[in-house]
PDB file of C-alpha atoms and ligand atoms in Angstrom:
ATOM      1  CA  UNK A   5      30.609 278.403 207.728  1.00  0.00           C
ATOM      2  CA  UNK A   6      27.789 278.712 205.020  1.00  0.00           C
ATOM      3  CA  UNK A   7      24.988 280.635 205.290  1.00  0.00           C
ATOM      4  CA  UNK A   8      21.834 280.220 202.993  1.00  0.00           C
ATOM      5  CA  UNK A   9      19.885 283.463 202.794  1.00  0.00           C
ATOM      6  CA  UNK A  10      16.166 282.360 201.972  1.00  0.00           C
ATOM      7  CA  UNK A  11      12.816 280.594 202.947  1.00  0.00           C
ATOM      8  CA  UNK A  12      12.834 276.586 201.925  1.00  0.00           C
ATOM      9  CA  UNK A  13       9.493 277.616 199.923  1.00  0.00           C
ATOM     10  CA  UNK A  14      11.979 279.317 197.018  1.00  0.00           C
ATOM     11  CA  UNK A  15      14.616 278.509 194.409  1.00  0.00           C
ATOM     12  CA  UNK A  16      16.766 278.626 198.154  1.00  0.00           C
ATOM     13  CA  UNK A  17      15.564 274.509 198.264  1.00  0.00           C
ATOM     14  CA  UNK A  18      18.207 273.984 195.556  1.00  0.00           C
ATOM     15  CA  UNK A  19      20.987 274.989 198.311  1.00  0.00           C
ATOM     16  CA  UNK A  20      19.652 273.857 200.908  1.00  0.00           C
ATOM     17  CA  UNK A  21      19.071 270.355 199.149  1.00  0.00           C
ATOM     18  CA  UNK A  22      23.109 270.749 197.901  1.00  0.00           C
ATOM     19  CA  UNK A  23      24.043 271.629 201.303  1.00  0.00           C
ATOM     20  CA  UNK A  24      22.585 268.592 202.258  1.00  0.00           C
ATOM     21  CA  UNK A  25      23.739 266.194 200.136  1.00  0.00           C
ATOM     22  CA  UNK A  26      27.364 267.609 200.803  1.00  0.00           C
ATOM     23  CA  UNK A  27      26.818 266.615 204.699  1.00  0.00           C
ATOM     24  CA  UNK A  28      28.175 270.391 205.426  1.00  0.00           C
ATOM     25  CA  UNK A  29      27.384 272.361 208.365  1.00  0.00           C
ATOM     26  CA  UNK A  30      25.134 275.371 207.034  1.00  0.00           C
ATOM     27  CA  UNK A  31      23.327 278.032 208.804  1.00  0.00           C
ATOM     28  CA  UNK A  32      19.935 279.820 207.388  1.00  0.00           C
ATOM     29  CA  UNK A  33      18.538 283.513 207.763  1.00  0.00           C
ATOM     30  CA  UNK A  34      14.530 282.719 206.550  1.00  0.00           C
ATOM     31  CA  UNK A  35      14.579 285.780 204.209  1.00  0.00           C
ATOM     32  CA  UNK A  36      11.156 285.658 203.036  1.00  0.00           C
ATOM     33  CA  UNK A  37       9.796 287.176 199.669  1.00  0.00           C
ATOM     34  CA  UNK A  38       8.442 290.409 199.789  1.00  0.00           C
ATOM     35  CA  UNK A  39       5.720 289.995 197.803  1.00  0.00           C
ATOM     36  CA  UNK A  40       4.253 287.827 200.470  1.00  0.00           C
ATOM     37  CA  UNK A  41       4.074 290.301 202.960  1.00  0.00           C
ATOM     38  CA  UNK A  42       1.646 293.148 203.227  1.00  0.00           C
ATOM     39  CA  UNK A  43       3.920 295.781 203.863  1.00  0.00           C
ATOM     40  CA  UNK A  44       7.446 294.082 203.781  1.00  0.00           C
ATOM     41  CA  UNK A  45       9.184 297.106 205.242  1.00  0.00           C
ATOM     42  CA  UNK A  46       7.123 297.312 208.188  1.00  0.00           C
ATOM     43  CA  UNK A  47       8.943 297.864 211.300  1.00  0.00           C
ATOM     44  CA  UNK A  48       7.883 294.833 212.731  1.00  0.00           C
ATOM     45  CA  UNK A  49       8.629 293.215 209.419  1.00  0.00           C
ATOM     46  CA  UNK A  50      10.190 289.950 208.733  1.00  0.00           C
ATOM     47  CA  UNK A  51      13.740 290.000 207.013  1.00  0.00           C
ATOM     48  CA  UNK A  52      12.517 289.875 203.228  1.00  0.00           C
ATOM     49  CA  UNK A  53      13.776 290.356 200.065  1.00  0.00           C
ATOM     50  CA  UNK A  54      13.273 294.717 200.501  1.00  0.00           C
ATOM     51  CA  UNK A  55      14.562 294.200 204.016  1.00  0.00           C
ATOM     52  CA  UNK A  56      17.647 296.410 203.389  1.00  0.00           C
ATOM     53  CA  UNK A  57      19.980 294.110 205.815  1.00  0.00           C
ATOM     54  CA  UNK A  58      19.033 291.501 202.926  1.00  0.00           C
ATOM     55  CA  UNK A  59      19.491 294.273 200.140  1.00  0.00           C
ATOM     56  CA  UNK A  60      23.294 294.854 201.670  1.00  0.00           C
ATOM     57  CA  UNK A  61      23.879 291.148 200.757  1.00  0.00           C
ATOM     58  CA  UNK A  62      21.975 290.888 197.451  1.00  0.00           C
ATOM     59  CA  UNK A  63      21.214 294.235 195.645  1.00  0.00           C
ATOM     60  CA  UNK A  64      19.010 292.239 193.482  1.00  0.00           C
ATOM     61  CA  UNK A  65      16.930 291.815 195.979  1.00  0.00           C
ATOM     62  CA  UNK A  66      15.914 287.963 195.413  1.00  0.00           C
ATOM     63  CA  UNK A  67      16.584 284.575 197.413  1.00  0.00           C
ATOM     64  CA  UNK A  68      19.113 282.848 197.453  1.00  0.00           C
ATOM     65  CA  UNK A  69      22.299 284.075 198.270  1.00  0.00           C
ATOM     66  CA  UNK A  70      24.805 282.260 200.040  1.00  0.00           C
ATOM     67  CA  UNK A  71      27.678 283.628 202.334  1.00  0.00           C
ATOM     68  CA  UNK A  72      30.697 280.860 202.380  1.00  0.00           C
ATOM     69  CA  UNK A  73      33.399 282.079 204.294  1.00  0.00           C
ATOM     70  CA  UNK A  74      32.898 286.001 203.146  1.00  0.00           C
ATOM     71  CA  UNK A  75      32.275 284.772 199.606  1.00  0.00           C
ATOM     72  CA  UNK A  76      29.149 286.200 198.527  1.00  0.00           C
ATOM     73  CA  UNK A  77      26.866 284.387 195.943  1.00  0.00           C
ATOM     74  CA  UNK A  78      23.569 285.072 194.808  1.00  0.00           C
ATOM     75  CA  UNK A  79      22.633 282.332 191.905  1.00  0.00           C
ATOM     76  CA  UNK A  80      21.060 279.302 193.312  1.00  0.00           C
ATOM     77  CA  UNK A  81      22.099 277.466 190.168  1.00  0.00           C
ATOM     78  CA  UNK A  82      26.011 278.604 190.034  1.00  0.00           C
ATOM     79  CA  UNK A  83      25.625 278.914 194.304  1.00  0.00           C
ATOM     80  CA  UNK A  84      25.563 274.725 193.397  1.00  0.00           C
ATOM     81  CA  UNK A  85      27.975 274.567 191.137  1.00  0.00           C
ATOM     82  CA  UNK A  86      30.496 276.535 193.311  1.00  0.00           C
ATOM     83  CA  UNK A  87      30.171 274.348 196.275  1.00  0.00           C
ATOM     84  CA  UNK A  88      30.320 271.108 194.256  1.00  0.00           C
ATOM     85  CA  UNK A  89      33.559 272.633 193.137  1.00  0.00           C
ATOM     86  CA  UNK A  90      34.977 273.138 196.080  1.00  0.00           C
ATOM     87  CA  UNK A  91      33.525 270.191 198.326  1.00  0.00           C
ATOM     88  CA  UNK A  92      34.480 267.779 195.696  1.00  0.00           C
ATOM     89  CA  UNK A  93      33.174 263.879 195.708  1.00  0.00           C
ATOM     90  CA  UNK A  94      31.171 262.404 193.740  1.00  0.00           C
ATOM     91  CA  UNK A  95      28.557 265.356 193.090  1.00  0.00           C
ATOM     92  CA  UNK A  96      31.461 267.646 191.707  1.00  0.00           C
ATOM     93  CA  UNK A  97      32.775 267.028 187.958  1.00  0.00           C
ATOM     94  CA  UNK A  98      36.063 264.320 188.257  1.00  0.00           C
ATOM     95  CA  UNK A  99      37.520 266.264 185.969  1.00  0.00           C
ATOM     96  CA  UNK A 100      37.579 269.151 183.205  1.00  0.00           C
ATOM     97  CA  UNK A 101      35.331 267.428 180.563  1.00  0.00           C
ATOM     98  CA  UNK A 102      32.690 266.606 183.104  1.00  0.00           C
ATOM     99  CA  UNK A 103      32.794 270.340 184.449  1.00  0.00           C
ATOM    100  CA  UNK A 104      31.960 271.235 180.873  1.00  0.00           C
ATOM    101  CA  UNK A 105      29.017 268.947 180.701  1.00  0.00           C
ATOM    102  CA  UNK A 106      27.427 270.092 184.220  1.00  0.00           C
ATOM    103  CA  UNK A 107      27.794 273.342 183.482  1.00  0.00           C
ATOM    104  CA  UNK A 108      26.020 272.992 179.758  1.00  0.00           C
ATOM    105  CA  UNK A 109      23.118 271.271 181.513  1.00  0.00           C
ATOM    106  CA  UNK A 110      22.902 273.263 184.185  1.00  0.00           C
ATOM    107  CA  UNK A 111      22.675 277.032 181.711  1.00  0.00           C
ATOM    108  CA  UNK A 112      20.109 274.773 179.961  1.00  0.00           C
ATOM    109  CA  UNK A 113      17.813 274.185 182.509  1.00  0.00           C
ATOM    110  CA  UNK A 114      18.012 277.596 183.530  1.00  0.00           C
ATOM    111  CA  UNK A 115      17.515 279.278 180.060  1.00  0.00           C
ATOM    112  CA  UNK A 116      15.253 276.603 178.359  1.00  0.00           C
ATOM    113  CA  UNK A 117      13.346 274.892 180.843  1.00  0.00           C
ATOM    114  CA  UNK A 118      13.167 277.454 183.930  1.00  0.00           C
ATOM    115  CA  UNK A 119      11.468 280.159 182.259  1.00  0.00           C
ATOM    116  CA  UNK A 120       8.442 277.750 181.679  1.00  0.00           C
ATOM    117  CA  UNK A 121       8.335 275.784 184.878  1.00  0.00           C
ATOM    118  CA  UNK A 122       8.610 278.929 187.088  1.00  0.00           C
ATOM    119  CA  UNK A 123       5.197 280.242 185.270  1.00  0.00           C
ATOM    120  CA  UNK A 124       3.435 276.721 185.675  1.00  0.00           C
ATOM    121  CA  UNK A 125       4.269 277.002 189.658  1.00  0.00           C
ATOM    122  CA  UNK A 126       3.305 280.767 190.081  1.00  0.00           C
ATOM    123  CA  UNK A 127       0.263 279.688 188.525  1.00  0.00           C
ATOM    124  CA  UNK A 128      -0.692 277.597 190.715  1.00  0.00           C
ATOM    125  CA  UNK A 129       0.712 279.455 193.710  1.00  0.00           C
ATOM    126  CA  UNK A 130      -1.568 282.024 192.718  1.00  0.00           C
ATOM    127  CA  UNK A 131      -4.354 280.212 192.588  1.00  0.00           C
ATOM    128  CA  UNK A 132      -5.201 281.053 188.858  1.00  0.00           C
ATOM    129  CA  UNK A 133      -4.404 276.956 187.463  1.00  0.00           C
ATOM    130  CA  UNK A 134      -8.491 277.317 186.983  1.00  0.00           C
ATOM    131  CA  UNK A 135      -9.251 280.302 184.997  1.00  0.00           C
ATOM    132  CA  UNK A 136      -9.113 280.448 181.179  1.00  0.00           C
ATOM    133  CA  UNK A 137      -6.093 282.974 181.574  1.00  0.00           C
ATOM    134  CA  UNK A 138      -4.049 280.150 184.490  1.00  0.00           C
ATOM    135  CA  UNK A 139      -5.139 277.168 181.856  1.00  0.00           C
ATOM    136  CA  UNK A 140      -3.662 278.944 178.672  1.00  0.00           C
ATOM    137  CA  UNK A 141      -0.820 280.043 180.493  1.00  0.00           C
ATOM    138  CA  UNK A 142      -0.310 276.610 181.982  1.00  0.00           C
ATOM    139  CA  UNK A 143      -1.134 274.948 178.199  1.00  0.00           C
ATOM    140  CA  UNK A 144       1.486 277.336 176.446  1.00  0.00           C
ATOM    141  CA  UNK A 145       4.216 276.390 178.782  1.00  0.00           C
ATOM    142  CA  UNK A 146       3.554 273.121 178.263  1.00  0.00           C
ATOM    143  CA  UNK A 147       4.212 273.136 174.882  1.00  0.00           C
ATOM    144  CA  UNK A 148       7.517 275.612 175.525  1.00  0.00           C
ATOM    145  CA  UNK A 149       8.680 271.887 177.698  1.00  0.00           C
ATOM    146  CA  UNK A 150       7.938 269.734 175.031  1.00  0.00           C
ATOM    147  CA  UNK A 151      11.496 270.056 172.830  1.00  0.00           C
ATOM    148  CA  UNK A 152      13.536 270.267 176.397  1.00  0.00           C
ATOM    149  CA  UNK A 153      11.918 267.625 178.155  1.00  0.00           C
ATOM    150  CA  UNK A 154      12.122 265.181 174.379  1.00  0.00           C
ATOM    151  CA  UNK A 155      16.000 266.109 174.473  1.00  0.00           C
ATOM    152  CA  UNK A 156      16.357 265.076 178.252  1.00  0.00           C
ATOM    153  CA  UNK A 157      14.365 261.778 177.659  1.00  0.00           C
ATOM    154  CA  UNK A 158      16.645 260.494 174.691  1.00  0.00           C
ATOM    155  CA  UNK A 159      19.308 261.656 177.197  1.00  0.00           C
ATOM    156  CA  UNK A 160      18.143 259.368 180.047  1.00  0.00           C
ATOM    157  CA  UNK A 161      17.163 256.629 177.727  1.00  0.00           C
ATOM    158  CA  UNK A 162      20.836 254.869 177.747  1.00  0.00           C
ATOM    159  CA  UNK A 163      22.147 256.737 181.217  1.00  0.00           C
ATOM    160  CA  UNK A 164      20.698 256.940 185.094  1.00  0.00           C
ATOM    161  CA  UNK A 165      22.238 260.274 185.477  1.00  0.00           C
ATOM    162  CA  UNK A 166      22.931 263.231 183.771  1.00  0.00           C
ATOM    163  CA  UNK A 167      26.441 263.338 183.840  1.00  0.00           C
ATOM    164  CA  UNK A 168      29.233 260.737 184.966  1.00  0.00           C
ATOM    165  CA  UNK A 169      26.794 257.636 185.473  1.00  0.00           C
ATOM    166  CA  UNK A 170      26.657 258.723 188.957  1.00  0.00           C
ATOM    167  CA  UNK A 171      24.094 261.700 191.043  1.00  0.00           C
ATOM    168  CA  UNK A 172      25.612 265.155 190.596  1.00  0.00           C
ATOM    169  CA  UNK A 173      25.132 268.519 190.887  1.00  0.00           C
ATOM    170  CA  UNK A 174      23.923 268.390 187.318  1.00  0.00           C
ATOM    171  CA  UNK A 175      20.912 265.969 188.364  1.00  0.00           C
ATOM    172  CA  UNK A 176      20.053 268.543 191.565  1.00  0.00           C
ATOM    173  CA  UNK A 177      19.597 271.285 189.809  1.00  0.00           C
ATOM    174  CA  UNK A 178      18.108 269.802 186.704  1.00  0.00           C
ATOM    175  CA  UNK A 179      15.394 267.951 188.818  1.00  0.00           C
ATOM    176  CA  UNK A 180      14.656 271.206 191.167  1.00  0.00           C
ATOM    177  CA  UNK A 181      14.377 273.257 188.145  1.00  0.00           C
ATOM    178  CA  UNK A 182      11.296 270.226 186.314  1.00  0.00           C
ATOM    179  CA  UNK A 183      10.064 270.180 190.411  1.00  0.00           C
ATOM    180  CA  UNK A 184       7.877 273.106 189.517  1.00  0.00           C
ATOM    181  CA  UNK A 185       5.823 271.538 186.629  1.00  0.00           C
ATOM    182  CA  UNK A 186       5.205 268.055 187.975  1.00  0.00           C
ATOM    183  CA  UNK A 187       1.785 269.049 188.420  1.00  0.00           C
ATOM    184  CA  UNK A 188       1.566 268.270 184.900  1.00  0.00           C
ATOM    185  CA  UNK A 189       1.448 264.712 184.974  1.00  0.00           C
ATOM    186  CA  UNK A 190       0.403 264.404 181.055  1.00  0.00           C
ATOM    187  CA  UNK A 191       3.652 265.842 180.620  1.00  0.00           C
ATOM    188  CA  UNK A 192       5.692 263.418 182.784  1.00  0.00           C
ATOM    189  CA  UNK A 193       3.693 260.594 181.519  1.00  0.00           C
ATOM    190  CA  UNK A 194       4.911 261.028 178.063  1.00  0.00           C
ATOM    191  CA  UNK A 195       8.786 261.007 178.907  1.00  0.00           C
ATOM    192  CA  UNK A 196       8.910 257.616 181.343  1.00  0.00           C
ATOM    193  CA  UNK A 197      12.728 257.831 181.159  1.00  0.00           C
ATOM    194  CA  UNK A 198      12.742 261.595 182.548  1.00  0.00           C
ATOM    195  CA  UNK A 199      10.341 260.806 184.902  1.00  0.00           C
ATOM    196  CA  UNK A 200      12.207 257.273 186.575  1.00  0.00           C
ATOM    197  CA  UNK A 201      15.120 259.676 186.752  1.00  0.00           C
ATOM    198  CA  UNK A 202      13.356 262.370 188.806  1.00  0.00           C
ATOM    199  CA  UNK A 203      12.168 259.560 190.968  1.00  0.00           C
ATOM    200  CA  UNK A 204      15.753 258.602 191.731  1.00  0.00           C
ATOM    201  CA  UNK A 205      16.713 261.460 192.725  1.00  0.00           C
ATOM    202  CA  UNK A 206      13.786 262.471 195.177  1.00  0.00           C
ATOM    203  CA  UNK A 207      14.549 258.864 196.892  1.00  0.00           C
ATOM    204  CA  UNK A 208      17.729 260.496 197.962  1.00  0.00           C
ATOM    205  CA  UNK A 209      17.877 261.176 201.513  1.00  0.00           C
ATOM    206  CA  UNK A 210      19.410 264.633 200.775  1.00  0.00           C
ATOM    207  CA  UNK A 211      16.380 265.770 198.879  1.00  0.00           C
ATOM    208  CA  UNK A 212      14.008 263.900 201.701  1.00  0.00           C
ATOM    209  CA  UNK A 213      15.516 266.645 204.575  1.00  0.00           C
ATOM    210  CA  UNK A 214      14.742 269.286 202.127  1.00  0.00           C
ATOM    211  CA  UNK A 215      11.609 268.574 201.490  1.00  0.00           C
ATOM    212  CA  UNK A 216      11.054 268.125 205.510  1.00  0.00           C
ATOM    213  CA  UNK A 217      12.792 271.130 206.138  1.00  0.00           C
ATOM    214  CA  UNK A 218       9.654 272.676 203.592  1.00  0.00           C
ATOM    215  CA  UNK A 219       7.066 271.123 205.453  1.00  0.00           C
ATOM    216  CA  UNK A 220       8.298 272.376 208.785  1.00  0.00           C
ATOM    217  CA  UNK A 221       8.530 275.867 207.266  1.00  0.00           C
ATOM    218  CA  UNK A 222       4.690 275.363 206.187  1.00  0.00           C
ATOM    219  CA  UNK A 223       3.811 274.369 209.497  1.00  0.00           C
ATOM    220  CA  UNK A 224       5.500 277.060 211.025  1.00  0.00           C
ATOM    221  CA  UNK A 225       4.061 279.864 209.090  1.00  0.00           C
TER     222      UNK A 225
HETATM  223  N1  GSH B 315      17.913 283.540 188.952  1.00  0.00           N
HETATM  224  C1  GSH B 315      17.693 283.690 190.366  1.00  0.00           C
HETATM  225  C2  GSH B 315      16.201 283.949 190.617  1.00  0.00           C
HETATM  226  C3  GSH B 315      15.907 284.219 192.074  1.00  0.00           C
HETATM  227  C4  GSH B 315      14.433 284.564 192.313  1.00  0.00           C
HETATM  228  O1  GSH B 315      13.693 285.001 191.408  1.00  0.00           O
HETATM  229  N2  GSH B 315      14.014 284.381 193.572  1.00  0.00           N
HETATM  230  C5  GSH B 315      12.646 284.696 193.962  1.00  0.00           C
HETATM  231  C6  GSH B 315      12.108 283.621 194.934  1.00  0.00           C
HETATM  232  S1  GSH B 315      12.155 281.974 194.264  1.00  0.00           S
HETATM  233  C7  GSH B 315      12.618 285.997 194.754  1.00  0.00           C
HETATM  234  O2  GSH B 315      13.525 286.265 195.507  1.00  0.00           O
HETATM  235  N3  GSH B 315      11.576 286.830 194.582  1.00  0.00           N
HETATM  236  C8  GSH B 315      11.450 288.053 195.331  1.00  0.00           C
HETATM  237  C9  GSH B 315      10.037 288.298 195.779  1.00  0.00           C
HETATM  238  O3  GSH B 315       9.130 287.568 195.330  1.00  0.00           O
HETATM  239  O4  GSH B 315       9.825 289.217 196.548  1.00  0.00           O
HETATM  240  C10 GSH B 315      18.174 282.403 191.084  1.00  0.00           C
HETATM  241  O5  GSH B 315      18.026 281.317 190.502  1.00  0.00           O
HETATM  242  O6  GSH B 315      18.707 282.490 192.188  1.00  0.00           O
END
């Protein structure tokens, strides 16, 4: 049985999403991050990312981490690319050359594009999208997307997908990854063939009961 360790409202989306589109049976422990708790190691506490019964699975103490089987994982991108490796289909690589590909666009999305989306969304989590400091911020990321999101679009221009003609795990994480900086619809504007693709894959039903399973965490909270 899996088990994804992490709140919906967290780079944990991109295995739940996966888990999804595999149609596998998964259960969740709603480790929550710490810094959204005033005193995360409160008694009374919920499990969060101090919580040391979440430390014992990930010393790094950040969300996700997945537990397949007594395999322990704790890299949403590569916790994707191990289970479309082993669930096989259509999402997984048909063979070595596509492997190659997927995983090439998958450290590029984390190295190039992630560390600028994550500070677009924190911005606005924070509430700081406003202030001279959030709009700089916001601006100079921006600009860090331009050369990615230019070498994605000439990508896209002759292909639906990123890899294979077909959705993969390549296209999840990719598109989960560029999730945090569609509030910059200049951005998306610019690159129509980036932004068609994103809008394939949130059509999928997959990505739908993620993005319900969000909402219901919301709600709950
Ligand atoms: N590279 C890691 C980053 C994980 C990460 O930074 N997770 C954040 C939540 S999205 C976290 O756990 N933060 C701890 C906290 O805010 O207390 C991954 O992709 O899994």
């Amino acid at each position: 049985m899996l088990t994804i360790y992490g709140v919906y409202c967290s780079r944990a989306s991109r295995n739940y999403w996966m888990a999804e589109e595999l149609g596998i049976p998964f259960q969740s422990v709603p480790v929550i991050q710490a810094r959204l708790l005033a005193d995360p190691l409160a008694a009374d506490a919920q499990i969060n990312t101090k919580s040391p019964a979440f430390l014992a699975v990930n010393p790094m103490g950040l969300i996700p981490a997945i537990d397949d089987d007594g395999l322990v994982l704790a890299e949403s991108l590569a916790n994707n690319l191990y289970l479309a490796r082993k669930h096989g289909g259509p999402l997984a690589g048909a063979d070595v050359r596509e492997e190659g590909e997927m995983t090439a666009w998958t450290l590029w999305v984390a190295t190039e594009v992630e560390p600028h989306t994550v500070k677009i969304v924190l911005t606005y989590d924070n509430a700081q999208e406003n202030t001279p400091e959030g709009k700089a911020l916001i601006e100079a990321c921006v600009r860090g997307l331009e050369r990615p999101l230019a070498r994605l679009e000439q990508h896209l221009q002759t292909r639906d997908y990123v890899v294979g003609g077909r959705f993969t795990v390549a296209d999840l994480n990719l598109a989960e990854v560029l999730r945090y900086a569609m509030s910059e619809t200049h951005l998306f504007d610019r690159h129509p063939a980036v932004t068609a693709w994103l809008g394939r894959c949130h059509a999928r039903p997959g990505f739908e009961a993620m993005m319900a399973g969000r909402r219901k965490e919301a709600q709950a909270a």
